[in-house]
Coordinates of C-alpha atoms and ligand atoms in Angstrom, one line a residue:
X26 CA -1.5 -5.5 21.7
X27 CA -2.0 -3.6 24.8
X28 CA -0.5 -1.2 26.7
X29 CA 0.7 -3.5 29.4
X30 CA 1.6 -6.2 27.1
X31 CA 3.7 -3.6 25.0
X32 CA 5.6 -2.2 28.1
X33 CA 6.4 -5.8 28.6
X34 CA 7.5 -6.9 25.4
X35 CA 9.6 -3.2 25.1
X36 CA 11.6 -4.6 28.7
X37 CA 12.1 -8.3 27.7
X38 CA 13.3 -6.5 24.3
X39 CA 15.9 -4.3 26.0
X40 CA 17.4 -7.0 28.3
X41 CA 17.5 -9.5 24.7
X42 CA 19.2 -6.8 23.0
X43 CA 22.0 -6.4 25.8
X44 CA 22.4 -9.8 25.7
X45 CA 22.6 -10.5 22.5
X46 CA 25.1 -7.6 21.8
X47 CA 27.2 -9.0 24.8
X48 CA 27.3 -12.5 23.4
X49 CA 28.1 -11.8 19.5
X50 CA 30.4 -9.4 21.3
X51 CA 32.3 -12.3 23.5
X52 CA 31.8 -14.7 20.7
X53 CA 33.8 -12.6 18.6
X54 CA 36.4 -11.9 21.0
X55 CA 36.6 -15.2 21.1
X56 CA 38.5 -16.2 17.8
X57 CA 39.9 -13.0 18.0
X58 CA 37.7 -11.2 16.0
X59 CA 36.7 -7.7 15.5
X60 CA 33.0 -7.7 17.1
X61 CA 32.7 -4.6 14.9
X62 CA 33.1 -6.5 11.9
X63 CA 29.6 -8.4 12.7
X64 CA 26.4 -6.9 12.0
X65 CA 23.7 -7.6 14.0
X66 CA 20.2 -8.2 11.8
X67 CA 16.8 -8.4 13.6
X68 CA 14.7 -11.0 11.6
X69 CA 11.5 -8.9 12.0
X70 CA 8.9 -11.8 11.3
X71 CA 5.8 -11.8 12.9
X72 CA 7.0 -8.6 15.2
X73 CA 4.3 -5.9 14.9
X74 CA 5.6 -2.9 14.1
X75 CA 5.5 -0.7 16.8
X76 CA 8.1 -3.1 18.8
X77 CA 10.3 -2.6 16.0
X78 CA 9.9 1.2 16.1
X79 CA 10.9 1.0 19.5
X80 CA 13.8 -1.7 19.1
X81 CA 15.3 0.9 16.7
X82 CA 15.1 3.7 18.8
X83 CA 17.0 2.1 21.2
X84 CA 19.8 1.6 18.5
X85 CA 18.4 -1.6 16.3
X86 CA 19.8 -0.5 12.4
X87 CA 19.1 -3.5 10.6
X88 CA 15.9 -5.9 10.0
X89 CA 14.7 -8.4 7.9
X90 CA 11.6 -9.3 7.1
X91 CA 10.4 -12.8 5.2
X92 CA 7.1 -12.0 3.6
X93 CA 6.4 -9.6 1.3
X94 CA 2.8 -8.8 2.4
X95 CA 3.5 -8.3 6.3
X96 CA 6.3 -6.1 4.8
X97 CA 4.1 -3.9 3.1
X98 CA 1.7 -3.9 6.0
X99 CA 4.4 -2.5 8.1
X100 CA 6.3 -0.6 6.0
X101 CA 4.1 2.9 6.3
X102 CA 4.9 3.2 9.8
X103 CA 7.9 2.3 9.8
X104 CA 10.5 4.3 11.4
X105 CA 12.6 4.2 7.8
X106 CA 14.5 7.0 8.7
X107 CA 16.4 5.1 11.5
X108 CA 16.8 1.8 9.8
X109 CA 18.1 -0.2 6.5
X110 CA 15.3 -3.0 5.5
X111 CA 16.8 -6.4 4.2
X112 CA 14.6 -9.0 2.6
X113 CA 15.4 -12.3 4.1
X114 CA 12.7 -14.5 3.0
X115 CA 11.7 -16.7 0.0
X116 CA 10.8 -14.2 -3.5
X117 CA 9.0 -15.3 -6.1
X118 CA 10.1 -13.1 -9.8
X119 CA 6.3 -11.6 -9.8
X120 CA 6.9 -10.1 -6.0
X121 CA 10.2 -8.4 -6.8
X122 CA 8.1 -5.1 -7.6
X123 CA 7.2 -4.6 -4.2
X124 CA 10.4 -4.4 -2.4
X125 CA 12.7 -2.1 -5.2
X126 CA 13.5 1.5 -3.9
X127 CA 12.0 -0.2 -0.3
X128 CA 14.8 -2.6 0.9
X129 CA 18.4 -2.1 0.6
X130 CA 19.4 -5.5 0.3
X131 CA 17.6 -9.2 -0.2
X132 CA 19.3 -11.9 1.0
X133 CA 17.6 -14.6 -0.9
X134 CA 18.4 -14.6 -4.7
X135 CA 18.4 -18.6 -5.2
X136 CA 18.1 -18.3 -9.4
X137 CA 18.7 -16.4 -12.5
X138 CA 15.1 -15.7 -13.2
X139 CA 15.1 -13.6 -9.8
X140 CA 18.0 -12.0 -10.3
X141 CA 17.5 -11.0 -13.7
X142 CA 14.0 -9.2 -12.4
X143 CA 15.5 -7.5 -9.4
X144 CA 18.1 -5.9 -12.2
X145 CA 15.4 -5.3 -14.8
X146 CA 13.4 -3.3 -12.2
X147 CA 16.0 -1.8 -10.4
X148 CA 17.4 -0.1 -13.5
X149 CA 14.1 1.0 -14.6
X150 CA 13.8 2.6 -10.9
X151 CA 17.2 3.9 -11.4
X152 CA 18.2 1.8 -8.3
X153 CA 21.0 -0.6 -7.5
X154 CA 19.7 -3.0 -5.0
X155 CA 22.7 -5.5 -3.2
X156 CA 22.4 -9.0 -2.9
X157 CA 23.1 -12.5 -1.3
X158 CA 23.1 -15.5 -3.2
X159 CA 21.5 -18.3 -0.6
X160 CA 23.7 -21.0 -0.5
X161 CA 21.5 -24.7 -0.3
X162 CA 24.4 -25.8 1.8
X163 CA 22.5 -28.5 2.9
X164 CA 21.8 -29.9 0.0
X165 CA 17.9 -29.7 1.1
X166 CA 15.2 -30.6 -1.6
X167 CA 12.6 -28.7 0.4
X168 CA 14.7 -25.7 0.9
X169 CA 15.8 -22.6 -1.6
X170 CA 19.4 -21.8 -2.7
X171 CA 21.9 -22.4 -5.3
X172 CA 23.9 -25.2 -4.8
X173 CA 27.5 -24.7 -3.7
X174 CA 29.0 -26.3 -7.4
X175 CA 26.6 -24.1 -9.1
X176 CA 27.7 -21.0 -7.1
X177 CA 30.7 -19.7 -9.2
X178 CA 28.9 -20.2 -12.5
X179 CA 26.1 -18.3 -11.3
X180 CA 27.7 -15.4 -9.9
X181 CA 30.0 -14.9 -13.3
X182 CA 26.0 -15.0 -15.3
X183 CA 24.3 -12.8 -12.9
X184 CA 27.4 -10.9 -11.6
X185 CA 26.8 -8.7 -14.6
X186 CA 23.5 -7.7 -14.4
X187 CA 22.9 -3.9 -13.8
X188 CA 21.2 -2.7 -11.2
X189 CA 22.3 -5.6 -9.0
X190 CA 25.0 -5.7 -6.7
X191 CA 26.0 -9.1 -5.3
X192 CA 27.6 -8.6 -1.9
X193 CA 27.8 -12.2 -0.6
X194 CA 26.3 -15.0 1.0
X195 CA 23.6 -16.2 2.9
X196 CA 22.8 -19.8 4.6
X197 CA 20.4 -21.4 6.6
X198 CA 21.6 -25.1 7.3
X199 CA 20.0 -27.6 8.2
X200 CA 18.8 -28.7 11.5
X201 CA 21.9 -30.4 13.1
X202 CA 22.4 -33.3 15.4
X203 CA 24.9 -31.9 17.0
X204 CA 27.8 -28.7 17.4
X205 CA 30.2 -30.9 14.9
X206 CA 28.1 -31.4 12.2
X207 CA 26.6 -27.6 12.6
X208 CA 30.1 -26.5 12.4
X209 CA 31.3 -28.3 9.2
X210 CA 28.2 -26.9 7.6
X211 CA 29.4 -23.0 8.6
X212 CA 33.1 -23.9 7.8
X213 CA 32.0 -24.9 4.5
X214 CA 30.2 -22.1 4.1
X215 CA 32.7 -19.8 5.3
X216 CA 35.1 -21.3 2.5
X217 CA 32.9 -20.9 -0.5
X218 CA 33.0 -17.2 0.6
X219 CA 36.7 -16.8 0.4
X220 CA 37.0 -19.1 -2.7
X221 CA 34.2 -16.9 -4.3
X222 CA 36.5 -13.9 -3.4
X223 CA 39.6 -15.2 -4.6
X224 CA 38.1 -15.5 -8.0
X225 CA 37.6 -11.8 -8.6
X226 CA 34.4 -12.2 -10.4
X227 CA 33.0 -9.0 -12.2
X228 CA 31.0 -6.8 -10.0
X229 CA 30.7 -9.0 -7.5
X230 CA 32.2 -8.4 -4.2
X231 CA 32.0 -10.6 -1.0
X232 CA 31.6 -8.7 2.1
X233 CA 29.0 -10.2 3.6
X234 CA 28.5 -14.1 4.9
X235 CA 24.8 -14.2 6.2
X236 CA 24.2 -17.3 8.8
X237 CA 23.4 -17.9 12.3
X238 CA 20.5 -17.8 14.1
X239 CA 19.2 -17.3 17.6
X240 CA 20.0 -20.9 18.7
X241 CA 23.5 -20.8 16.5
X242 CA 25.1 -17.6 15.9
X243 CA 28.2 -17.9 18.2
X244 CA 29.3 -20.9 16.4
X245 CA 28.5 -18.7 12.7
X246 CA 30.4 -16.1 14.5
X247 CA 33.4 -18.1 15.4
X248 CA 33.4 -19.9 11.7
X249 CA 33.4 -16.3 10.1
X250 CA 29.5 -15.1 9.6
X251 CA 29.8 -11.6 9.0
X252 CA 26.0 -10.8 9.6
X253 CA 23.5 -13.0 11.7
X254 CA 20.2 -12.6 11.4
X255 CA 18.4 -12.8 15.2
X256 CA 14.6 -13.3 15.7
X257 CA 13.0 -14.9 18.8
X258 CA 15.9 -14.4 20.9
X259 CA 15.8 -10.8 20.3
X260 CA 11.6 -10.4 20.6
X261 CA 10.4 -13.5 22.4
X262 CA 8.8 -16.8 21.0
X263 CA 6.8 -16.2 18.0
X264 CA 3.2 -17.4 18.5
Ligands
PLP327 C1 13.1 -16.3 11.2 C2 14.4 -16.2 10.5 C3 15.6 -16.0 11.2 C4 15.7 -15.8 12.7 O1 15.3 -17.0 13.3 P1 15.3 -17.1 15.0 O2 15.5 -18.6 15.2 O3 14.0 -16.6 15.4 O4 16.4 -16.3 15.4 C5 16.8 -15.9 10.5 N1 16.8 -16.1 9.1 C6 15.7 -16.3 8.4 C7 15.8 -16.4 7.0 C8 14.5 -16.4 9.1 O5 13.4 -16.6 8.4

C-alpha cells in the first residue's frame, strides 16, 4: 500500500467507524436497548494489518479474522496489546493448533470433532479458550453449523469438555429476499439463545449471540445480537 493510499484508507476508516458506532448506537436505542450491551467486532479479512493497527489505536477492541494463514501472517505485528482476536472463520480439527494461546474466542465450532481438539489442546496449553456454536440457521447444505434441533444435545456433549468455554452463539443466515424473512431468521435465532439459557446446561453459559453484518446489523440489533461482526462497511469494499 502506499503512503497516500494508507492516509486514505486511515480517513474513510475513521468516518466508518463514527458511523457505525452511531448507528448500532441508534439502533439500539431503538428497542430500547442498552447500546453498551453490544460489542462491536471488526471482521478483519483481507485488511492488511497496519489499517488494523491503526483502527485500534483509534479505539477498535475486537477483530475477527476467517483464515488461519492470513492470521498468522498478521499476527507478529499486531498491536496484541490493544486488542482481543476472535476467530470467525471456517476451522478444520488439524488448524486448531495455530490459533490456542492466540485468539480469545472462535466463533465457529460447527462439530464435536472440533471442539473436542480445541479442549484437548487448550488443556495441554493450560488455556481455556471460549466459544460459539454456529448455528446453520438456514438450514444451508453448503454452509457450516449445527443445526438448531441438534443444538441442545450438542452443547450438554461438548459443554463438558475442559479447556472450553461455550459462551453462545453465532449465525450467518442466509441471503434474504427481503427485511421479513431476514428477520424471522434473527428472531429465531435470538430464541434458541434464550431457550439454550433456560436449560442451564453445565458449563455453558450464553452471553453472547453473534450475527449481523455490514448490510444487516440493525435488524440483528433490534432482534437481540449481542455482538455483530462488521467488515466492509468498517474498511471499504474488499477487492
Ligand atoms: C466477512 C465476514 C463478516 C463481515 O462481513 P461484511 O459484510 O464485510 O460486514 C462477518 N462474519 C463473517 C463470518 C465473515 O466472514
Amino acid at each position: 500500500m502506499t503512503e497516500s493510499l494508507f492516509a486514505e484508507r486511515c480517513q474513510d476508516f475513521d468516518e466508518n467507524f463514527s458511523r457505525i458506532r452511531e448507528r448500532m448506537e441508534k439502533a439500539a436505542l431503538s428497542c430500547g436497548r442498552n447500546p453498551e450491551d453490544i460489542t462491536l467486532l471488526a471482521a478483519v479479512k483481507t485488511v492488511p494489518v497496519e489499517l488494523i493497527n491503526y483502527a485500534l489505536k483509534k479505539g477498535l477492541r475486537v477483530i475477527g479474522e476467517n483464515r488461519v494463514q492470513e492470521f498468522l501472517e498478521k499476527y507478529d505485528r499486531l498491536l496484541k496489546d490493544q486488542c482481543e482476536c476472535q476467530f470467525i472463520g471456517r476451522l478444520q480439527s488439524n488448524k486448531v493448533k495455530y490459533l490456542i494461546g492466540k485468539v480469545t474466542c472462535i466463533q465457529s465450532v460447527d462439530s464435536l470433532k472440533l471442539a473436542k481438539e480445541i479442549s484437548r489442546l487448550s488443556s495441554n496449553a493450560g488455556e481455556v479458550t471460549q466459544a460459539l456454536v454456529e448455528v446453520n440457521i438456514g438450514r444451508e447444505e453448503n454452509k457450516g453449523g449445527i443445526l438448531p434441533e441438534a443444538l441442545e444435545e450438542f452443547l450438554r456433549e461438548a459443554g463438558g469438555l475442559p479447556g472450553i468455554q461455550f459462551k453462545g452463539l453465532m449465525a450467518i443466515p442466509p441471503v434474504c429476499e427481503d427485511q421479513g424473512e431476514l428477520c424471522r431468521y434473527f428472531s429465531a435465532m435470538f430464541q434458541y439463545y434464550v431457550d439454550m439459557r433456560e436449560k442451564k446446561i453445565d458449563n455453558v453459559s450464553m452471553e453472547c449471540l453473534s450475527m449481523g453484518m455490514s448490510s444487516d446489523f440493525e435488524e440483528a440489533i433490534r432482534c437481540g445480537a449481542t455482538m455483530v461482526r462488521i467488515g466492509s462497511s468498517l474498511f471499504g469494499k474488499r477487492s
